[in-house]
mmCIF file with all atom_site columns, C-alpha atoms in Angstrom:
data_model
loop_
_atom_site.group_PDB
_atom_site.id
_atom_site.type_symbol
_atom_site.label_atom_id
_atom_site.label_alt_id
_atom_site.label_comp_id
_atom_site.label_asym_id
_atom_site.label_entity_id
_atom_site.label_seq_id
_atom_site.pdbx_PDB_ins_code
_atom_site.Cartn_x
_atom_site.Cartn_y
_atom_site.Cartn_z
_atom_site.occupancy
_atom_site.B_iso_or_equiv
_atom_site.pdbx_formal_charge
_atom_site.auth_seq_id
_atom_site.auth_comp_id
_atom_site.auth_asym_id
_atom_site.auth_atom_id
_atom_site.pdbx_PDB_model_num
ATOM 1   C CA . UNK A 1 1   ? -37.914 -77.080  143.388 1.00 71.00 ? 1   UNK A CA 1
ATOM 2   C CA . UNK A 1 2   ? -35.620 -79.713  141.813 1.00 79.00 ? 2   UNK A CA 1
ATOM 3   C CA . UNK A 1 3   ? -36.067 -78.228  138.329 1.00 84.00 ? 3   UNK A CA 1
ATOM 4   C CA . UNK A 1 4   ? -33.463 -75.544  137.504 1.00 89.00 ? 4   UNK A CA 1
ATOM 5   C CA . UNK A 1 5   ? -35.911 -72.692  136.834 1.00 89.00 ? 5   UNK A CA 1
ATOM 6   C CA . UNK A 1 6   ? -33.355 -70.578  134.990 1.00 90.00 ? 6   UNK A CA 1
ATOM 7   C CA . UNK A 1 7   ? -33.673 -73.159  132.164 1.00 92.00 ? 7   UNK A CA 1
ATOM 8   C CA . UNK A 1 8   ? -37.376 -72.446  131.628 1.00 93.00 ? 8   UNK A CA 1
ATOM 9   C CA . UNK A 1 9   ? -36.848 -69.757  128.945 1.00 94.00 ? 9   UNK A CA 1
ATOM 10  C CA . UNK A 1 10  ? -34.995 -72.368  126.862 1.00 94.00 ? 10  UNK A CA 1
ATOM 11  C CA . UNK A 1 11  ? -37.802 -74.954  126.951 1.00 95.00 ? 11  UNK A CA 1
ATOM 12  C CA . UNK A 1 12  ? -40.346 -75.437  124.149 1.00 96.00 ? 12  UNK A CA 1
ATOM 13  C CA . UNK A 1 13  ? -43.143 -77.204  126.024 1.00 96.00 ? 13  UNK A CA 1
ATOM 14  C CA . UNK A 1 14  ? -44.121 -77.362  129.684 1.00 96.00 ? 14  UNK A CA 1
ATOM 15  C CA . UNK A 1 15  ? -47.028 -78.845  131.608 1.00 96.00 ? 15  UNK A CA 1
ATOM 16  C CA . UNK A 1 16  ? -47.672 -77.675  135.150 1.00 95.00 ? 16  UNK A CA 1
ATOM 17  C CA . UNK A 1 17  ? -49.839 -79.264  137.847 1.00 95.00 ? 17  UNK A CA 1
ATOM 18  C CA . UNK A 1 18  ? -50.288 -76.916  140.774 1.00 94.00 ? 18  UNK A CA 1
ATOM 19  C CA . UNK A 1 19  ? -52.133 -77.379  144.037 1.00 93.00 ? 19  UNK A CA 1
ATOM 20  C CA . UNK A 1 20  ? -53.380 -74.455  146.082 1.00 89.00 ? 20  UNK A CA 1
ATOM 21  C CA . UNK A 1 21  ? -52.359 -74.556  149.722 1.00 82.00 ? 21  UNK A CA 1
ATOM 22  C CA . UNK A 1 22  ? -53.965 -72.857  152.707 1.00 80.00 ? 22  UNK A CA 1
ATOM 23  C CA . UNK A 1 23  ? -55.643 -69.612  151.686 1.00 84.00 ? 23  UNK A CA 1
ATOM 24  C CA . UNK A 1 24  ? -54.493 -69.420  148.070 1.00 86.00 ? 24  UNK A CA 1
ATOM 25  C CA . UNK A 1 25  ? -50.739 -69.794  148.490 1.00 86.00 ? 25  UNK A CA 1
ATOM 26  C CA . UNK A 1 26  ? -48.614 -71.909  146.203 1.00 87.00 ? 26  UNK A CA 1
ATOM 27  C CA . UNK A 1 27  ? -47.427 -75.148  147.812 1.00 89.00 ? 27  UNK A CA 1
ATOM 28  C CA . UNK A 1 28  ? -44.003 -75.168  149.478 1.00 89.00 ? 28  UNK A CA 1
ATOM 29  C CA . UNK A 1 29  ? -42.384 -77.098  146.617 1.00 88.00 ? 29  UNK A CA 1
ATOM 30  C CA . UNK A 1 30  ? -43.421 -74.344  144.173 1.00 90.00 ? 30  UNK A CA 1
ATOM 31  C CA . UNK A 1 31  ? -42.188 -71.308  146.094 1.00 88.00 ? 31  UNK A CA 1
ATOM 32  C CA . UNK A 1 32  ? -38.677 -71.033  144.581 1.00 89.00 ? 32  UNK A CA 1
ATOM 33  C CA . UNK A 1 33  ? -40.159 -71.456  141.102 1.00 92.00 ? 33  UNK A CA 1
ATOM 34  C CA . UNK A 1 34  ? -42.782 -68.804  141.841 1.00 92.00 ? 34  UNK A CA 1
ATOM 35  C CA . UNK A 1 35  ? -40.116 -66.365  143.117 1.00 92.00 ? 35  UNK A CA 1
ATOM 36  C CA . UNK A 1 36  ? -38.242 -66.843  139.828 1.00 93.00 ? 36  UNK A CA 1
ATOM 37  C CA . UNK A 1 37  ? -41.366 -66.089  137.782 1.00 94.00 ? 37  UNK A CA 1
ATOM 38  C CA . UNK A 1 38  ? -42.018 -62.920  139.805 1.00 94.00 ? 38  UNK A CA 1
ATOM 39  C CA . UNK A 1 39  ? -38.539 -61.450  139.244 1.00 93.00 ? 39  UNK A CA 1
ATOM 40  C CA . UNK A 1 40  ? -38.781 -57.877  137.986 1.00 92.00 ? 40  UNK A CA 1
ATOM 41  C CA . UNK A 1 41  ? -35.854 -58.375  135.607 1.00 92.00 ? 41  UNK A CA 1
ATOM 42  C CA . UNK A 1 42  ? -37.729 -60.996  133.560 1.00 92.00 ? 42  UNK A CA 1
ATOM 43  C CA . UNK A 1 43  ? -38.802 -59.233  130.352 1.00 92.00 ? 43  UNK A CA 1
ATOM 44  C CA . UNK A 1 44  ? -42.356 -59.549  129.040 1.00 90.00 ? 44  UNK A CA 1
ATOM 45  C CA . UNK A 1 45  ? -41.227 -61.912  126.259 1.00 95.00 ? 45  UNK A CA 1
ATOM 46  C CA . UNK A 1 46  ? -38.933 -64.094  128.393 1.00 96.00 ? 46  UNK A CA 1
ATOM 47  C CA . UNK A 1 47  ? -41.063 -67.196  127.754 1.00 97.00 ? 47  UNK A CA 1
ATOM 48  C CA . UNK A 1 48  ? -42.166 -66.442  124.190 1.00 97.00 ? 48  UNK A CA 1
ATOM 49  C CA . UNK A 1 49  ? -40.730 -69.728  122.868 1.00 96.00 ? 49  UNK A CA 1
ATOM 50  C CA . UNK A 1 50  ? -42.663 -71.748  125.458 1.00 97.00 ? 50  UNK A CA 1
ATOM 51  C CA . UNK A 1 51  ? -46.056 -73.430  125.055 1.00 97.00 ? 51  UNK A CA 1
ATOM 52  C CA . UNK A 1 52  ? -47.705 -74.325  128.363 1.00 97.00 ? 52  UNK A CA 1
ATOM 53  C CA . UNK A 1 53  ? -50.688 -75.941  129.941 1.00 97.00 ? 53  UNK A CA 1
ATOM 54  C CA . UNK A 1 54  ? -51.663 -75.759  133.599 1.00 97.00 ? 54  UNK A CA 1
ATOM 55  C CA . UNK A 1 55  ? -53.895 -78.030  135.668 1.00 96.00 ? 55  UNK A CA 1
ATOM 56  C CA . UNK A 1 56  ? -54.927 -76.871  139.117 1.00 96.00 ? 56  UNK A CA 1
ATOM 57  C CA . UNK A 1 57  ? -55.838 -79.018  142.090 1.00 95.00 ? 57  UNK A CA 1
ATOM 58  C CA . UNK A 1 58  ? -58.245 -77.178  144.325 1.00 94.00 ? 58  UNK A CA 1
ATOM 59  C CA . UNK A 1 59  ? -61.344 -77.219  146.464 1.00 93.00 ? 59  UNK A CA 1
ATOM 60  C CA . UNK A 1 60  ? -64.164 -74.804  145.685 1.00 94.00 ? 60  UNK A CA 1
ATOM 61  C CA . UNK A 1 61  ? -65.212 -74.720  149.338 1.00 93.00 ? 61  UNK A CA 1
ATOM 62  C CA . UNK A 1 62  ? -62.235 -72.367  149.843 1.00 91.00 ? 62  UNK A CA 1
ATOM 63  C CA . UNK A 1 63  ? -62.567 -68.725  148.777 1.00 92.00 ? 63  UNK A CA 1
ATOM 64  C CA . UNK A 1 64  ? -59.375 -68.769  146.708 1.00 94.00 ? 64  UNK A CA 1
ATOM 65  C CA . UNK A 1 65  ? -60.252 -71.851  144.647 1.00 94.00 ? 65  UNK A CA 1
ATOM 66  C CA . UNK A 1 66  ? -57.311 -72.889  142.447 1.00 95.00 ? 66  UNK A CA 1
ATOM 67  C CA . UNK A 1 67  ? -55.603 -69.546  143.059 1.00 95.00 ? 67  UNK A CA 1
ATOM 68  C CA . UNK A 1 68  ? -52.073 -70.923  142.577 1.00 95.00 ? 68  UNK A CA 1
ATOM 69  C CA . UNK A 1 69  ? -52.872 -72.442  139.167 1.00 96.00 ? 69  UNK A CA 1
ATOM 70  C CA . UNK A 1 70  ? -54.789 -69.355  138.023 1.00 96.00 ? 70  UNK A CA 1
ATOM 71  C CA . UNK A 1 71  ? -51.961 -67.027  139.058 1.00 96.00 ? 71  UNK A CA 1
ATOM 72  C CA . UNK A 1 72  ? -49.426 -69.330  137.422 1.00 96.00 ? 72  UNK A CA 1
ATOM 73  C CA . UNK A 1 73  ? -51.376 -69.315  134.126 1.00 97.00 ? 73  UNK A CA 1
ATOM 74  C CA . UNK A 1 74  ? -51.652 -65.525  134.220 1.00 97.00 ? 74  UNK A CA 1
ATOM 75  C CA . UNK A 1 75  ? -47.961 -64.979  135.013 1.00 96.00 ? 75  UNK A CA 1
ATOM 76  C CA . UNK A 1 76  ? -46.794 -67.388  132.311 1.00 97.00 ? 76  UNK A CA 1
ATOM 77  C CA . UNK A 1 77  ? -48.945 -65.470  129.799 1.00 97.00 ? 77  UNK A CA 1
ATOM 78  C CA . UNK A 1 78  ? -47.495 -62.135  131.015 1.00 96.00 ? 78  UNK A CA 1
ATOM 79  C CA . UNK A 1 79  ? -44.035 -63.522  130.276 1.00 97.00 ? 79  UNK A CA 1
ATOM 80  C CA . UNK A 1 80  ? -45.056 -64.472  126.735 1.00 97.00 ? 80  UNK A CA 1
ATOM 81  C CA . UNK A 1 81  ? -45.795 -68.193  127.112 1.00 97.00 ? 81  UNK A CA 1
ATOM 82  C CA . UNK A 1 82  ? -48.471 -69.415  124.718 1.00 97.00 ? 82  UNK A CA 1
ATOM 83  C CA . UNK A 1 83  ? -51.200 -71.866  125.740 1.00 96.00 ? 83  UNK A CA 1
ATOM 84  C CA . UNK A 1 84  ? -50.668 -75.402  124.533 1.00 96.00 ? 84  UNK A CA 1
ATOM 85  C CA . UNK A 1 85  ? -54.260 -76.172  125.501 1.00 95.00 ? 85  UNK A CA 1
ATOM 86  C CA . UNK A 1 86  ? -56.698 -74.492  127.885 1.00 95.00 ? 86  UNK A CA 1
ATOM 87  C CA . UNK A 1 87  ? -55.923 -74.716  131.584 1.00 96.00 ? 87  UNK A CA 1
ATOM 88  C CA . UNK A 1 88  ? -57.947 -77.128  133.694 1.00 96.00 ? 88  UNK A CA 1
ATOM 89  C CA . UNK A 1 89  ? -59.107 -76.670  137.256 1.00 97.00 ? 89  UNK A CA 1
ATOM 90  C CA . UNK A 1 90  ? -59.880 -79.740  139.358 1.00 96.00 ? 90  UNK A CA 1
ATOM 91  C CA . UNK A 1 91  ? -62.293 -79.438  142.243 1.00 95.00 ? 91  UNK A CA 1
ATOM 92  C CA . UNK A 1 92  ? -62.384 -81.824  145.194 1.00 94.00 ? 92  UNK A CA 1
ATOM 93  C CA . UNK A 1 93  ? -66.056 -80.871  145.621 1.00 94.00 ? 93  UNK A CA 1
ATOM 94  C CA . UNK A 1 94  ? -67.090 -82.337  142.232 1.00 93.00 ? 94  UNK A CA 1
ATOM 95  C CA . UNK A 1 95  ? -68.824 -85.732  142.266 1.00 93.00 ? 95  UNK A CA 1
ATOM 96  C CA . UNK A 1 96  ? -65.668 -87.402  140.911 1.00 91.00 ? 96  UNK A CA 1
ATOM 97  C CA . UNK A 1 97  ? -63.275 -85.043  142.679 1.00 91.00 ? 97  UNK A CA 1
ATOM 98  C CA . UNK A 1 98  ? -60.513 -83.382  140.689 1.00 94.00 ? 98  UNK A CA 1
ATOM 99  C CA . UNK A 1 99  ? -60.670 -86.217  138.114 1.00 92.00 ? 99  UNK A CA 1
ATOM 100 C CA . UNK A 1 100 ? -63.926 -84.810  136.742 1.00 93.00 ? 100 UNK A CA 1
ATOM 101 C CA . UNK A 1 101 ? -61.935 -81.923  135.229 1.00 95.00 ? 101 UNK A CA 1
ATOM 102 C CA . UNK A 1 102 ? -58.716 -83.902  134.768 1.00 94.00 ? 102 UNK A CA 1
ATOM 103 C CA . UNK A 1 103 ? -60.116 -86.349  132.207 1.00 92.00 ? 103 UNK A CA 1
ATOM 104 C CA . UNK A 1 104 ? -61.214 -83.782  129.585 1.00 94.00 ? 104 UNK A CA 1
ATOM 105 C CA . UNK A 1 105 ? -58.116 -81.662  130.230 1.00 95.00 ? 105 UNK A CA 1
ATOM 106 C CA . UNK A 1 106 ? -55.875 -84.702  129.703 1.00 94.00 ? 106 UNK A CA 1
ATOM 107 C CA . UNK A 1 107 ? -57.569 -85.558  126.393 1.00 93.00 ? 107 UNK A CA 1
ATOM 108 C CA . UNK A 1 108 ? -57.050 -81.994  125.167 1.00 95.00 ? 108 UNK A CA 1
ATOM 109 C CA . UNK A 1 109 ? -53.462 -82.008  126.402 1.00 95.00 ? 109 UNK A CA 1
ATOM 110 C CA . UNK A 1 110 ? -52.585 -85.212  124.510 1.00 91.00 ? 110 UNK A CA 1
ATOM 111 C CA . UNK A 1 111 ? -54.119 -83.836  121.314 1.00 93.00 ? 111 UNK A CA 1
ATOM 112 C CA . UNK A 1 112 ? -52.163 -80.604  121.686 1.00 95.00 ? 112 UNK A CA 1
ATOM 113 C CA . UNK A 1 113 ? -48.925 -82.454  122.458 1.00 92.00 ? 113 UNK A CA 1
ATOM 114 C CA . UNK A 1 114 ? -49.368 -84.689  119.410 1.00 90.00 ? 114 UNK A CA 1
ATOM 115 C CA . UNK A 1 115 ? -49.717 -81.570  117.243 1.00 93.00 ? 115 UNK A CA 1
ATOM 116 C CA . UNK A 1 116 ? -46.869 -79.632  118.898 1.00 94.00 ? 116 UNK A CA 1
ATOM 117 C CA . UNK A 1 117 ? -44.382 -82.503  119.232 1.00 90.00 ? 117 UNK A CA 1
ATOM 118 C CA . UNK A 1 118 ? -45.281 -85.393  116.905 1.00 89.00 ? 118 UNK A CA 1
ATOM 119 C CA . UNK A 1 119 ? -43.827 -88.821  117.573 1.00 85.00 ? 119 UNK A CA 1
ATOM 120 C CA . UNK A 1 120 ? -40.512 -89.485  115.873 1.00 87.00 ? 120 UNK A CA 1
ATOM 121 C CA . UNK A 1 121 ? -40.678 -91.625  112.712 1.00 88.00 ? 121 UNK A CA 1
ATOM 122 C CA . UNK A 1 122 ? -40.744 -95.342  113.416 1.00 86.00 ? 122 UNK A CA 1
ATOM 123 C CA . UNK A 1 123 ? -42.493 -95.048  116.769 1.00 82.00 ? 123 UNK A CA 1
ATOM 124 C CA . UNK A 1 124 ? -46.164 -95.827  117.224 1.00 79.00 ? 124 UNK A CA 1
ATOM 125 C CA . UNK A 1 125 ? -48.394 -94.704  120.096 1.00 75.00 ? 125 UNK A CA 1
ATOM 126 C CA . UNK A 1 126 ? -49.716 -97.365  122.408 1.00 73.00 ? 126 UNK A CA 1
ATOM 127 C CA . UNK A 1 127 ? -53.249 -98.538  121.651 1.00 75.00 ? 127 UNK A CA 1
ATOM 128 C CA . UNK A 1 128 ? -56.006 -96.734  123.545 1.00 72.00 ? 128 UNK A CA 1
ATOM 129 C CA . UNK A 1 129 ? -56.234 -98.136  127.074 1.00 69.00 ? 129 UNK A CA 1
ATOM 130 C CA . UNK A 1 130 ? -52.813 -99.892  126.964 1.00 68.00 ? 130 UNK A CA 1
ATOM 131 C CA . UNK A 1 131 ? -50.986 -98.127  129.766 1.00 61.00 ? 131 UNK A CA 1
ATOM 132 C CA . UNK A 1 132 ? -48.063 -100.567 129.947 1.00 64.00 ? 132 UNK A CA 1
ATOM 133 C CA . UNK A 1 133 ? -45.408 -99.935  132.578 1.00 63.00 ? 133 UNK A CA 1
ATOM 134 C CA . UNK A 1 134 ? -45.708 -96.669  134.499 1.00 54.00 ? 134 UNK A CA 1
ATOM 135 C CA . UNK A 1 135 ? -43.436 -94.112  132.910 1.00 51.00 ? 135 UNK A CA 1
ATOM 136 C CA . UNK A 1 136 ? -42.440 -90.586  133.719 1.00 48.00 ? 136 UNK A CA 1
ATOM 137 C CA . UNK A 1 137 ? -41.286 -88.276  130.956 1.00 47.00 ? 137 UNK A CA 1
ATOM 138 C CA . UNK A 1 138 ? -38.668 -85.868  132.135 1.00 48.00 ? 138 UNK A CA 1
ATOM 139 C CA . UNK A 1 139 ? -36.532 -83.245  130.539 1.00 49.00 ? 139 UNK A CA 1
ATOM 140 C CA . UNK A 1 140 ? -33.426 -82.092  132.290 1.00 45.00 ? 140 UNK A CA 1
ATOM 141 C CA . UNK A 1 141 ? -30.725 -79.703  131.142 1.00 48.00 ? 141 UNK A CA 1
ATOM 142 C CA . UNK A 1 142 ? -27.743 -81.267  129.412 1.00 46.00 ? 142 UNK A CA 1
ATOM 143 C CA . UNK A 1 143 ? -25.211 -82.418  131.951 1.00 43.00 ? 143 UNK A CA 1
ATOM 144 C CA . UNK A 1 144 ? -27.649 -82.437  134.862 1.00 41.00 ? 144 UNK A CA 1
ATOM 145 C CA . UNK A 1 145 ? -27.634 -85.483  137.110 1.00 39.00 ? 145 UNK A CA 1
ATOM 146 C CA . UNK A 1 146 ? -30.819 -87.332  137.992 1.00 37.00 ? 146 UNK A CA 1
ATOM 147 C CA . UNK A 1 147 ? -31.135 -89.694  140.904 1.00 36.00 ? 147 UNK A CA 1
ATOM 148 C CA . UNK A 1 148 ? -32.488 -93.233  140.691 1.00 33.00 ? 148 UNK A CA 1
ATOM 149 C CA . UNK A 1 149 ? -33.579 -94.744  137.406 1.00 31.00 ? 149 UNK A CA 1
ATOM 150 C CA . UNK A 1 150 ? -34.663 -91.472  135.805 1.00 32.00 ? 150 UNK A CA 1
ATOM 151 C CA . UNK A 1 151 ? -33.570 -90.928  132.236 1.00 31.00 ? 151 UNK A CA 1
ATOM 152 C CA . UNK A 1 152 ? -32.524 -87.539  131.002 1.00 29.00 ? 152 UNK A CA 1
ATOM 153 C CA . UNK A 1 153 ? -32.017 -85.784  127.738 1.00 31.00 ? 153 UNK A CA 1
ATOM 154 C CA . UNK A 1 154 ? -30.421 -82.484  126.929 1.00 30.00 ? 154 UNK A CA 1
ATOM 155 C CA . UNK A 1 155 ? -32.803 -79.548  127.046 1.00 31.00 ? 155 UNK A CA 1
ATOM 156 C CA . UNK A 1 156 ? -32.767 -79.238  123.272 1.00 31.00 ? 156 UNK A CA 1
ATOM 157 C CA . UNK A 1 157 ? -33.332 -82.956  122.773 1.00 33.00 ? 157 UNK A CA 1
ATOM 158 C CA . UNK A 1 158 ? -36.732 -83.012  124.486 1.00 36.00 ? 158 UNK A CA 1
ATOM 159 C CA . UNK A 1 159 ? -38.027 -85.566  126.930 1.00 37.00 ? 159 UNK A CA 1
ATOM 160 C CA . UNK A 1 160 ? -37.007 -89.132  127.616 1.00 34.00 ? 160 UNK A CA 1
ATOM 161 C CA . UNK A 1 161 ? -38.939 -91.970  129.237 1.00 38.00 ? 161 UNK A CA 1
ATOM 162 C CA . UNK A 1 162 ? -38.015 -93.039  132.711 1.00 38.00 ? 162 UNK A CA 1
ATOM 163 C CA . UNK A 1 163 ? -39.345 -95.563  135.127 1.00 33.00 ? 163 UNK A CA 1
ATOM 164 C CA . UNK A 1 164 ? -41.619 -93.574  137.422 1.00 35.00 ? 164 UNK A CA 1
ATOM 165 C CA . UNK A 1 165 ? -41.163 -95.816  140.459 1.00 31.00 ? 165 UNK A CA 1
ATOM 166 C CA . UNK A 1 166 ? -39.059 -94.428  143.231 1.00 32.00 ? 166 UNK A CA 1
ATOM 167 C CA . UNK A 1 167 ? -35.923 -96.290  144.172 1.00 36.00 ? 167 UNK A CA 1
ATOM 168 C CA . UNK A 1 168 ? -35.793 -98.609  141.161 1.00 33.00 ? 168 UNK A CA 1
#
C-alpha cells in the first residue's frame, strides 16, 4: 500500500509478487492497490505502456490456488498491460515449496528485463552466483520521500539500488 498506485499508468515495467490469503482474497497490503485496479473509470488501455510479470505464492491444497495472482494478471491484461514474461505460480505443496516455480520464473524474468531495460553503458552485470550485498531496486515518483536507506529515482528515470536491510 506504500506505492502511490495512481503512478502505475506512468511506469514502463513492473513486477508483482502476490500471495493469496484465506479463501482466494488478496492480502491486506494489496487491497488499496486492488481497489484502484478495479475502478470503473480506468479505460481499457490505461496500462498500455506497462510491461508486467506476476509471481503468485499459493498452496494448491486450497480450492482457490493462487487466485490473487491469477486475478491480478487478468486485470492488468484487461487494462492493456503487456506481459514481460509469463506469470509464475508457486505452490507450497511442491517438493521444494514455492521455490520450485520461482527458480524458472526468475530466470525468465531476468532475461526479459535484460531485453526490455538493458544495462547502461559502462556497467557490467555481476558474475553468475555473485550475489554481493543484498539490494532492493525501487522506483518511486519524483519528489517522493522514502524512509531509511532506500534510494529513489524519478519515475521516468527508472529504478535505483538501495540497501534492502531495514533500519540501516
